[in-house]
Amino acid sequence: DTGVSQDPRHKITKRGQNVTFRCDPISEHNRLYWYRQTLGQGPEFLTYFQNEAQLEKSRLLSDRFSAERPKGSFSTLEIQRTEQGDSAMYLCASSPRGGSGETQYFGPGTRLLVL
Amino acid sequence: GNSVTQMEGPVTLSEEAFLTINCTYTATGYPSLFWYVQYPGEGLQLLLKATKADDKGSNKGFEATYRKETTSFHLEKGSVQVSDSAVYFCALSDLRGTASKLTFGTGTRLQVTL
């Protein structure tokens, strides 16, 4: 069990550029979540995959954001035309199955700074 | 909607002091409750959880009891150490829709000094 990994760990970009983040979940986990955490706040839910299907998206996820999980393995989160308000830590988590008691395991996050 | 309210930090304690971090929640149905910890420079780690009323979660000397009547899940530790310095997040799971997504509080920073 190597844990959830995310790449890159840090990203600095200029406003208007596109960025893409990758998340590799724990291998046997079929559920994958993306969260966003801004300074001094708790993580906020963005979207969720079960296998390759994106089953829920938060209203926080504007049209500039898109997430994919081809083949139900790794996932990517792309932000188009970045804005300074997109600066945050983007967290990925995975869990083995559904249910309220299932633990979500978090990756180290990708910290995005939009200049 | 669902929400989690935590006491504001930072909480500053001397080593071996007793710790309480308050957490209350608002939710429909019967959520599961979690405490996550974030050490400096690291990702979120599950500290403990409770899935139904009156359950007590415990780990590394930390405890929290799911109190449905007061909608609370306060975190306690009898004797803190410097190594416990971190940010602690209370969270609940939300079964609406198809995802058991987590709703987090804003976090409470704990600083333990010698």
Coordinates of N, CA and C in Angstrom, one line a residue:
Chain A
D1 N 0.9 -1.2 0.0 CA 0.0 0.0 0.0 C 0.9 1.2 0.0
T2 N 0.9 1.9 -1.2 CA 1.8 3.1 -1.2 C 1.1 4.3 -0.9
G3 N -0.2 4.3 -0.7 CA -0.9 5.5 -0.4 C -1.4 6.2 -1.6
V4 N -2.1 7.3 -1.4 CA -2.6 8.2 -2.5 C -1.4 9.1 -2.9
S5 N -1.1 9.2 -4.2 CA -0.1 10.1 -4.6 C -0.7 11.2 -5.5
Q6 N -0.1 12.4 -5.5 CA -0.5 13.5 -6.3 C 0.7 14.1 -7.0
D7 N 0.5 14.6 -8.2 CA 1.6 15.2 -8.9 C 1.0 16.4 -9.8
P8 N 1.7 17.5 -9.8 CA 2.8 17.9 -9.0 C 2.4 18.2 -7.6
R9 N 3.4 18.4 -6.7 CA 3.1 18.9 -5.3 C 2.9 20.4 -5.3
H10 N 3.6 21.1 -6.2 CA 3.4 22.5 -6.2 C 3.3 23.0 -7.7
K11 N 2.5 24.0 -7.9 CA 2.4 24.5 -9.3 C 2.2 26.0 -9.2
I12 N 3.0 26.8 -9.9 CA 2.9 28.2 -10.0 C 2.6 28.5 -11.4
T13 N 1.5 29.3 -11.7 CA 1.2 29.6 -13.1 C 0.7 31.0 -13.2
K14 N 0.6 31.5 -14.4 CA 0.1 32.8 -14.6 C -1.4 32.8 -14.9
R15 N -2.1 33.8 -14.5 CA -3.5 33.9 -14.8 C -3.8 33.7 -16.3
G16 N -4.8 32.9 -16.5 CA -5.2 32.6 -17.9 C -4.6 31.3 -18.5
Q17 N -3.6 30.8 -17.8 CA -3.0 29.5 -18.3 C -3.8 28.3 -17.8
N18 N -3.7 27.2 -18.5 CA -4.3 26.0 -18.1 C -3.4 25.1 -17.3
V19 N -3.9 24.4 -16.3 CA -3.1 23.5 -15.5 C -3.8 22.2 -15.3
T20 N -3.0 21.1 -15.1 CA -3.6 19.8 -15.0 C -2.9 19.1 -13.8
F21 N -3.7 18.5 -12.9 CA -3.1 17.8 -11.8 C -3.5 16.3 -11.9
R22 N -2.6 15.5 -11.4 CA -2.9 14.0 -11.4 C -3.0 13.5 -10.0
C23 N -3.8 12.5 -9.9 CA -4.0 11.7 -8.6 C -4.0 10.2 -8.9
D24 N -3.1 9.5 -8.2 CA -3.1 8.1 -8.3 C -3.7 7.5 -6.9
P25 N -4.8 6.9 -7.0 CA -5.4 6.4 -5.7 C -4.7 5.1 -5.2
I26 N -5.1 4.7 -4.1 CA -4.7 3.4 -3.6 C -5.3 2.3 -4.5
S27 N -4.5 1.3 -4.9 CA -4.8 0.5 -6.1 C -6.1 -0.2 -6.0
E28 N -6.5 -0.7 -4.9 CA -7.8 -1.4 -4.8 C -9.0 -0.6 -4.5
H29 N -8.8 0.7 -4.5 CA -9.9 1.6 -4.2 C -10.7 2.0 -5.5
N30 N -12.0 1.9 -5.4 CA -12.7 2.2 -6.6 C -13.4 3.6 -6.6
R31 N -13.3 4.3 -5.4 CA -13.9 5.6 -5.3 C -12.8 6.6 -5.1
L32 N -13.0 7.7 -5.8 CA -12.0 8.8 -5.8 C -12.7 10.1 -5.7
Y33 N -12.1 11.0 -4.8 CA -12.7 12.3 -4.6 C -11.7 13.4 -4.8
W34 N -12.1 14.5 -5.2 CA -11.3 15.8 -5.3 C -11.9 16.8 -4.3
Y35 N -11.0 17.4 -3.6 CA -11.4 18.5 -2.6 C -10.5 19.7 -2.9
R36 N -11.0 20.9 -2.5 CA -10.2 22.1 -2.6 C -10.1 22.7 -1.1
Q37 N -8.9 23.1 -0.8 CA -8.7 23.7 0.6 C -8.0 25.0 0.4
T38 N -8.6 26.1 0.9 CA -8.0 27.4 0.9 C -7.5 27.7 2.3
L39 N -6.6 28.7 2.3 CA -5.9 28.9 3.6 C -6.8 29.2 4.7
G40 N -6.6 28.5 5.8 CA -7.4 28.7 7.0 C -8.8 28.1 7.0
Q41 N -9.0 27.3 5.9 CA -10.4 26.6 5.8 C -10.2 25.1 5.8
G42 N -11.3 24.4 6.0 CA -11.3 23.0 5.8 C -11.5 22.6 4.3
P43 N -11.2 21.4 3.9 CA -11.4 21.0 2.5 C -12.8 21.1 2.1
E44 N -13.1 21.4 0.9 CA -14.4 21.5 0.3 C -14.5 20.5 -0.8
F45 N -15.6 19.7 -0.9 CA -15.8 18.7 -1.9 C -16.0 19.4 -3.3
L46 N -15.3 18.8 -4.3 CA -15.4 19.2 -5.6 C -16.2 18.2 -6.5
T47 N -15.7 16.9 -6.5 CA -16.3 15.9 -7.4 C -15.9 14.5 -6.9
Y48 N -16.6 13.5 -7.5 CA -16.4 12.2 -7.0 C -16.6 11.2 -8.2
F49 N -15.7 10.2 -8.2 CA -15.8 9.1 -9.2 C -16.0 7.8 -8.5
Q50 N -16.8 7.0 -9.1 CA -16.9 5.5 -8.8 C -16.4 4.8 -10.0
N51 N -15.3 4.1 -9.9 CA -14.6 3.6 -11.1 C -14.4 4.7 -12.1
E52 N -14.8 4.6 -13.3 CA -14.5 5.7 -14.3 C -15.7 6.7 -14.4
A53 N -16.8 6.4 -13.7 CA -17.9 7.3 -13.8 C -17.9 8.5 -12.8
Q54 N -18.0 9.7 -13.3 CA -18.1 10.8 -12.5 C -19.6 11.0 -12.0
L55 N -19.8 10.7 -10.7 CA -21.2 10.6 -10.3 C -21.7 11.9 -9.6
E56 N -20.8 12.8 -9.2 CA -21.3 14.0 -8.5 C -20.3 15.1 -8.7
K57 N -20.8 16.3 -8.9 CA -20.0 17.5 -9.0 C -20.6 18.6 -8.1
S58 N -19.7 19.3 -7.4 CA -20.2 20.4 -6.5 C -20.4 21.6 -7.4
R59 N -21.2 22.5 -6.9 CA -21.5 23.8 -7.6 C -20.2 24.6 -7.6
L60 N -19.2 24.2 -6.7 CA -17.9 24.9 -6.7 C -17.2 24.7 -8.0
L61 N -17.5 23.6 -8.7 CA -16.8 23.2 -9.9 C -17.3 23.9 -11.1
S62 N -16.7 25.1 -11.4 CA -17.2 25.9 -12.5 C -16.9 25.2 -13.9
D63 N -17.4 25.8 -14.9 CA -17.2 25.2 -16.3 C -15.7 25.2 -16.7
R64 N -14.9 25.9 -15.9 CA -13.4 25.9 -16.3 C -12.7 24.7 -15.7
F65 N -13.4 24.0 -14.8 CA -12.8 22.8 -14.2 C -13.4 21.5 -14.9
S66 N -12.5 20.6 -15.2 CA -12.9 19.3 -15.7 C -12.1 18.2 -15.0
A67 N -12.7 17.1 -14.7 CA -12.0 16.0 -14.1 C -12.4 14.7 -14.9
E68 N -11.4 13.9 -14.9 CA -11.6 12.6 -15.6 C -10.9 11.5 -14.8
R69 N -11.4 10.3 -15.1 CA -10.8 9.1 -14.5 C -10.9 8.0 -15.5
P70 N -10.1 8.0 -16.5 CA -10.1 7.0 -17.6 C -9.7 5.6 -17.0
K71 N -10.5 4.6 -17.4 CA -10.2 3.2 -17.0 C -10.3 3.0 -15.4
G72 N -10.9 4.0 -14.8 CA -11.1 3.8 -13.3 C -9.8 3.7 -12.5
S73 N -8.7 4.2 -13.0 CA -7.5 4.2 -12.2 C -7.1 5.6 -11.8
F74 N -6.1 6.2 -12.4 CA -5.7 7.5 -12.0 C -6.8 8.6 -12.4
S75 N -6.7 9.7 -11.8 CA -7.6 10.8 -12.2 C -6.8 12.1 -12.5
T76 N -7.4 12.9 -13.4 CA -6.8 14.2 -13.6 C -7.8 15.3 -13.4
L77 N -7.4 16.4 -12.9 CA -8.2 17.6 -12.7 C -7.6 18.7 -13.5
E78 N -8.3 19.3 -14.4 CA -7.8 20.4 -15.3 C -8.5 21.6 -14.9
I79 N -7.8 22.7 -14.8 CA -8.4 24.0 -14.7 C -8.0 24.9 -15.9
Q80 N -8.9 25.3 -16.6 CA -8.7 26.2 -17.8 C -8.8 27.6 -17.4
R81 N -8.0 28.4 -18.1 CA -8.0 29.9 -17.9 C -8.0 30.2 -16.4
T82 N -7.0 29.8 -15.8 CA -6.9 30.0 -14.3 C -7.1 31.4 -13.9
E83 N -7.6 31.6 -12.7 CA -7.9 32.9 -12.1 C -7.2 32.9 -10.7
Q84 N -6.9 34.1 -10.2 CA -6.2 34.2 -8.9 C -7.0 33.5 -7.8
G85 N -8.3 33.5 -7.9 CA -9.2 32.8 -6.9 C -9.1 31.3 -6.9
D86 N -8.4 30.8 -8.0 CA -8.2 29.3 -8.0 C -7.0 28.9 -7.1
S87 N -6.3 29.8 -6.6 CA -5.1 29.5 -5.8 C -5.6 28.8 -4.5
A88 N -5.1 27.6 -4.3 CA -5.6 26.7 -3.2 C -4.8 25.4 -3.2
M89 N -5.0 24.6 -2.2 CA -4.5 23.2 -2.2 C -5.6 22.3 -2.8
Y90 N -5.2 21.5 -3.7 CA -6.2 20.6 -4.3 C -5.8 19.2 -3.8
L91 N -6.8 18.6 -3.1 CA -6.6 17.3 -2.4 C -7.4 16.2 -3.2
C92 N -6.8 15.1 -3.2 CA -7.4 13.9 -3.8 C -7.5 12.8 -2.6
A93 N -8.6 12.1 -2.7 CA -8.8 11.1 -1.7 C -9.4 9.8 -2.3
S94 N -9.2 8.7 -1.8 CA -9.8 7.5 -2.3 C -10.3 6.6 -1.2
S95 N -11.3 5.8 -1.5 CA -11.9 4.9 -0.5 C -12.3 3.6 -1.2
P96 N -12.3 2.5 -0.4 CA -12.5 1.2 -1.1 C -14.0 1.0 -1.5
R97 N -15.0 1.6 -0.9 CA -16.3 1.4 -1.3 C -17.2 2.4 -0.6
G98 N -18.5 2.4 -0.9 CA -19.3 3.4 -0.4 C -19.8 3.1 1.0
G99 N -20.7 4.0 1.5 CA -21.2 3.8 2.9 C -20.6 4.9 3.8
S100 N -21.4 5.3 4.7 CA -21.0 6.4 5.5 C -19.8 6.2 6.4
G101 N -19.5 4.9 6.7 CA -18.4 4.6 7.5 C -17.1 4.4 6.8
E102 N -17.1 4.5 5.5 CA -15.8 4.2 4.8 C -14.9 5.4 4.9
T103 N -13.6 5.0 5.3 CA -12.6 6.0 5.4 C -12.1 6.5 4.1
Q104 N -11.9 7.8 4.0 CA -11.2 8.3 2.8 C -9.8 8.6 3.1
Y105 N -8.9 8.2 2.3 CA -7.5 8.3 2.5 C -7.0 9.4 1.5
F106 N -6.3 10.4 2.1 CA -6.0 11.6 1.4 C -4.5 11.5 0.9
G107 N -4.3 12.1 -0.3 CA -3.0 12.4 -0.8 C -2.4 13.6 -0.2
P108 N -1.1 14.0 -0.5 CA -0.4 15.1 0.1 C -0.9 16.4 -0.5
G109 N -1.6 16.4 -1.6 CA -2.2 17.6 -2.2 C -1.2 18.3 -3.2
T110 N -1.9 19.1 -4.1 CA -1.1 19.9 -5.0 C -1.5 21.3 -4.7
R111 N -0.4 22.1 -4.3 CA -0.6 23.5 -4.0 C -0.5 24.3 -5.3
L112 N -1.6 25.1 -5.6 CA -1.6 25.9 -6.8 C -1.5 27.4 -6.4
L113 N -0.6 28.1 -7.1 CA -0.6 29.5 -6.9 C -0.7 30.2 -8.3
V114 N -1.7 31.0 -8.4 CA -2.0 31.7 -9.7 C -1.6 33.2 -9.5
L115 N -0.6 33.5 -10.3 CA -0.1 34.9 -10.2 C -0.9 35.9 -11.1
Chain B
G1 N -28.3 22.7 4.8 CA -27.4 21.7 4.4 C -26.5 21.3 5.6
N2 N -25.7 20.3 5.4 CA -24.8 19.9 6.5 C -23.7 20.9 6.8
S3 N -23.3 20.9 8.0 CA -22.2 21.8 8.4 C -21.5 21.3 9.7
V4 N -20.3 21.7 9.9 CA -19.5 21.3 11.0 C -18.9 22.6 11.6
T5 N -19.0 22.8 12.9 CA -18.5 23.9 13.6 C -17.5 23.5 14.6
Q6 N -16.3 24.1 14.5 CA -15.2 23.7 15.4 C -14.8 25.0 16.2
M7 N -14.2 24.8 17.4 CA -13.7 25.9 18.1 C -12.5 26.5 17.4
E8 N -12.4 27.8 17.5 CA -11.4 28.5 16.8 C -10.0 28.3 17.5
G9 N -9.0 28.3 16.7 CA -7.7 28.2 17.3 C -6.9 29.5 17.2
P10 N -5.6 29.5 17.5 CA -4.9 28.3 18.0 C -5.2 28.0 19.4
V11 N -5.1 26.7 19.7 CA -5.1 26.3 21.1 C -3.7 26.0 21.5
T12 N -3.2 26.7 22.5 CA -1.9 26.6 23.0 C -1.9 25.9 24.4
L13 N -1.2 24.8 24.5 CA -1.1 24.0 25.7 C 0.3 23.7 26.1
S14 N 0.6 23.5 27.3 CA 1.9 22.9 27.8 C 1.8 21.4 27.6
E15 N 3.0 20.8 27.5 CA 3.1 19.4 27.4 C 2.5 18.7 28.6
E16 N 1.8 17.7 28.4 CA 1.1 16.9 29.4 C -0.2 17.5 29.9
A17 N -0.7 18.6 29.3 CA -2.0 19.2 29.6 C -3.1 18.4 29.0
F18 N -4.3 18.6 29.5 CA -5.5 18.0 28.9 C -6.0 18.8 27.8
L19 N -6.4 18.1 26.7 CA -6.9 18.7 25.5 C -8.4 18.4 25.2
T20 N -9.1 19.5 24.9 CA -10.5 19.3 24.4 C -10.6 20.3 23.2
I21 N -11.0 19.7 22.1 CA -11.4 20.5 20.9 C -12.8 20.2 20.6
N22 N -13.6 21.3 20.7 CA -15.1 21.1 20.5 C -15.5 21.0 19.0
C23 N -16.4 20.2 18.8 CA -17.0 20.0 17.4 C -18.5 19.8 17.5
T24 N -19.3 20.5 16.8 CA -20.7 20.3 16.7 C -21.1 20.2 15.3
Y25 N -22.2 19.6 15.0 CA -22.5 19.4 13.6 C -24.0 19.6 13.4
T26 N -24.4 19.8 12.1 CA -25.8 19.9 11.7 C -25.8 18.9 10.5
A27 N -26.8 18.0 10.5 CA -26.9 17.0 9.4 C -28.2 16.4 9.4
T28 N -28.6 16.0 8.2 CA -29.9 15.2 8.1 C -29.5 13.7 8.2
G29 N -30.3 12.9 8.7 CA -30.0 11.5 8.8 C -29.0 11.2 9.9
Y30 N -28.2 10.2 9.7 CA -27.3 9.7 10.7 C -25.9 9.6 10.1
P31 N -25.2 10.7 10.0 CA -23.9 10.7 9.4 C -22.8 10.0 10.3
S32 N -21.7 9.6 9.6 CA -20.6 9.2 10.4 C -19.7 10.4 10.7
L33 N -18.9 10.3 11.7 CA -18.1 11.5 12.2 C -16.7 11.1 12.2
F34 N -15.8 12.1 11.9 CA -14.4 11.8 11.8 C -13.6 12.9 12.4
W35 N -12.4 12.6 12.8 CA -11.4 13.6 13.1 C -10.2 13.3 12.2
Y36 N -9.8 14.3 11.5 CA -8.6 14.2 10.7 C -7.5 15.1 11.3
V37 N -6.2 14.8 11.1 CA -5.1 15.6 11.6 C -4.2 15.9 10.4
Q38 N -3.7 17.1 10.4 CA -2.8 17.6 9.3 C -1.5 18.1 10.0
Y39 N -0.5 17.3 10.0 CA 0.8 17.8 10.5 C 1.5 18.7 9.5
P40 N 2.4 19.6 10.0 CA 3.0 20.6 9.1 C 3.6 19.9 7.9
G41 N 3.3 20.4 6.7 CA 3.9 19.9 5.5 C 3.4 18.5 5.0
E42 N 2.3 18.0 5.7 CA 1.8 16.7 5.3 C 0.4 16.8 4.9
G43 N -0.1 15.6 4.4 CA -1.5 15.6 4.0 C -2.4 15.2 5.2
L44 N -3.7 15.2 5.0 CA -4.7 14.8 6.0 C -4.6 13.3 6.3
Q45 N -4.6 13.1 7.6 CA -4.6 11.7 8.1 C -5.8 11.4 9.0
L46 N -6.5 10.3 8.8 CA -7.5 10.0 9.7 C -7.0 9.7 11.1
L47 N -7.6 10.4 12.1 CA -7.2 10.1 13.4 C -8.1 9.1 14.1
L48 N -9.4 9.4 14.0 CA -10.4 8.4 14.5 C -11.8 8.7 13.9
K49 N -12.7 7.7 14.1 CA -14.0 7.9 13.5 C -15.0 7.2 14.4
A50 N -16.3 7.6 14.2 CA -17.4 6.9 14.9 C -18.6 6.9 13.9
T51 N -19.3 5.7 13.8 CA -20.3 5.6 12.7 C -21.7 5.6 13.3
K52 N -21.9 5.6 14.6 CA -23.3 5.7 15.1 C -23.3 6.3 16.5
A53 N -24.4 6.7 16.9 CA -24.6 7.4 18.2 C -24.0 6.5 19.3
D54 N -23.3 7.2 20.2 CA -22.7 6.6 21.4 C -21.4 5.8 21.1
D55 N -21.1 5.7 19.9 CA -19.8 5.1 19.6 C -18.7 6.0 20.0
K56 N -17.6 5.4 20.5 CA -16.4 6.1 20.8 C -15.3 5.7 19.9
G57 N -14.7 6.7 19.2 CA -13.5 6.5 18.4 C -12.3 6.8 19.2
S58 N -11.2 6.0 19.0 CA -10.0 6.3 19.8 C -8.8 5.9 19.0
N59 N -7.7 6.6 19.2 CA -6.4 6.3 18.5 C -5.3 7.2 19.0
K60 N -4.2 6.7 19.3 CA -3.0 7.4 19.8 C -3.3 8.2 21.0
G61 N -4.2 7.8 21.9 CA -4.5 8.5 23.1 C -5.6 9.5 22.9
F62 N -6.0 9.8 21.7 CA -7.2 10.7 21.4 C -8.5 9.9 21.5
E63 N -9.5 10.6 21.9 CA -10.9 9.9 22.0 C -11.9 11.0 21.6
A64 N -13.0 10.5 21.0 CA -14.2 11.3 20.7 C -15.4 10.4 20.7
T65 N -16.5 10.9 21.3 CA -17.7 10.1 21.4 C -18.8 10.8 20.6
Y66 N -19.5 10.1 19.8 CA -20.6 10.5 19.0 C -21.8 10.8 19.9
R67 N -22.2 12.0 20.1 CA -23.3 12.4 20.9 C -24.4 12.9 20.1
K68 N -25.4 12.1 19.8 CA -26.5 12.5 18.9 C -27.4 13.6 19.6
E69 N -27.6 13.4 20.9 CA -28.5 14.3 21.6 C -28.0 15.8 21.6
T70 N -26.6 15.9 21.6 CA -26.0 17.3 21.6 C -25.4 17.6 20.3
T71 N -25.5 16.7 19.3 CA -24.9 16.8 18.0 C -23.4 17.2 18.1
S72 N -22.7 16.5 18.9 CA -21.3 16.9 19.1 C -20.4 15.7 19.0
F73 N -19.1 16.0 18.8 CA -18.1 14.9 18.6 C -16.8 15.6 19.0
H74 N -16.7 15.9 20.3 CA -15.5 16.6 20.9 C -14.3 15.7 20.9
L75 N -13.2 16.3 20.6 CA -11.9 15.5 20.6 C -11.2 15.8 22.0
E76 N -10.7 14.7 22.6 CA -10.0 14.8 23.9 C -8.8 14.0 23.9
K77 N -7.8 14.5 24.7 CA -6.6 13.7 25.0 C -6.1 14.1 26.4
G78 N -5.8 13.1 27.2 CA -5.5 13.3 28.6 C -4.2 14.0 28.8
S79 N -3.2 13.8 27.9 CA -1.8 14.3 28.1 C -1.2 14.6 26.7
V80 N -1.2 15.8 26.3 CA -0.7 16.1 25.0 C 0.9 16.2 25.0
Q81 N 1.4 15.9 23.8 CA 2.9 16.0 23.6 C 3.2 17.0 22.5
V82 N 4.4 17.4 22.5 CA 4.8 18.4 21.5 C 4.5 17.9 20.1
S83 N 4.7 16.6 19.9 CA 4.5 16.0 18.6 C 3.0 16.0 18.2
D84 N 2.1 16.4 19.1 CA 0.7 16.5 18.7 C 0.4 17.8 18.0
S85 N 1.3 18.7 18.0 CA 1.1 20.0 17.4 C 0.7 19.8 15.9
A86 N -0.4 20.3 15.5 CA -1.0 20.0 14.2 C -2.3 20.8 14.1
V87 N -2.9 20.7 12.9 CA -4.2 21.2 12.7 C -5.2 20.0 12.7
Y88 N -6.3 20.1 13.5 CA -7.2 19.1 13.6 C -8.6 19.5 13.0
F89 N -9.1 18.6 12.1 CA -10.3 18.8 11.4 C -11.4 17.8 11.8
C90 N -12.6 18.3 12.2 CA -13.7 17.5 12.4 C -14.5 17.4 11.1
A91 N -15.1 16.3 10.8 CA -15.8 16.1 9.5 C -16.9 15.1 9.7
L92 N -17.9 15.3 8.8 CA -19.0 14.3 8.8 C -19.2 13.8 7.3
S93 N -19.7 12.6 7.2 CA -19.9 12.1 5.9 C -21.4 12.3 5.5
D94 N -21.6 12.5 4.2 CA -22.9 12.9 3.7 C -23.3 11.9 2.7
L95 N -24.4 11.2 3.0 CA -24.9 10.1 2.1 C -25.8 10.6 1.1
R96 N -26.2 11.9 1.1 CA -27.1 12.4 0.0 C -26.4 12.2 -1.3
G97 N -27.2 11.9 -2.3 CA -26.7 11.6 -3.6 C -26.0 10.3 -3.6
T98 N -25.0 10.1 -4.3 CA -24.4 8.8 -4.4 C -23.0 8.8 -3.7
A99 N -22.5 9.9 -3.3 CA -21.2 10.0 -2.8 C -21.2 10.1 -1.3
S100 N -20.4 9.5 -0.5 CA -20.2 9.7 0.9 C -19.2 10.8 1.1
K101 N -19.4 12.0 0.5 CA -18.5 13.1 0.6 C -18.4 13.6 2.0
L102 N -17.3 14.2 2.3 CA -17.0 14.7 3.6 C -17.3 16.2 3.7
T103 N -17.9 16.6 4.8 CA -18.0 18.1 5.1 C -17.1 18.3 6.3
F104 N -16.2 19.3 6.1 CA -15.2 19.6 7.1 C -15.5 20.8 7.9
G105 N -15.0 20.9 9.1 CA -15.0 22.2 9.8 C -13.8 22.9 9.3
T106 N -13.6 24.1 9.9 CA -12.5 25.0 9.5 C -11.1 24.6 10.0
G107 N -11.1 23.7 10.9 CA -9.8 23.3 11.5 C -9.5 24.0 12.8
T108 N -8.8 23.4 13.7 CA -8.3 24.0 14.9 C -6.8 23.7 15.0
R109 N -6.0 24.7 15.1 CA -4.6 24.5 15.2 C -4.2 24.3 16.7
L110 N -3.5 23.3 17.0 CA -3.0 23.0 18.3 C -1.5 23.2 18.4
Q111 N -1.1 24.0 19.3 CA 0.4 24.2 19.6 C 0.7 23.7 21.0
V112 N 1.6 22.8 21.1 CA 2.0 22.2 22.4 C 3.4 22.7 22.6
T113 N 3.7 23.3 23.8 CA 5.0 23.7 24.1 C 5.6 23.0 25.3
L114 N 6.9 23.0 25.4 CA 7.5 22.3 26.6 C 7.3 23.1 27.9

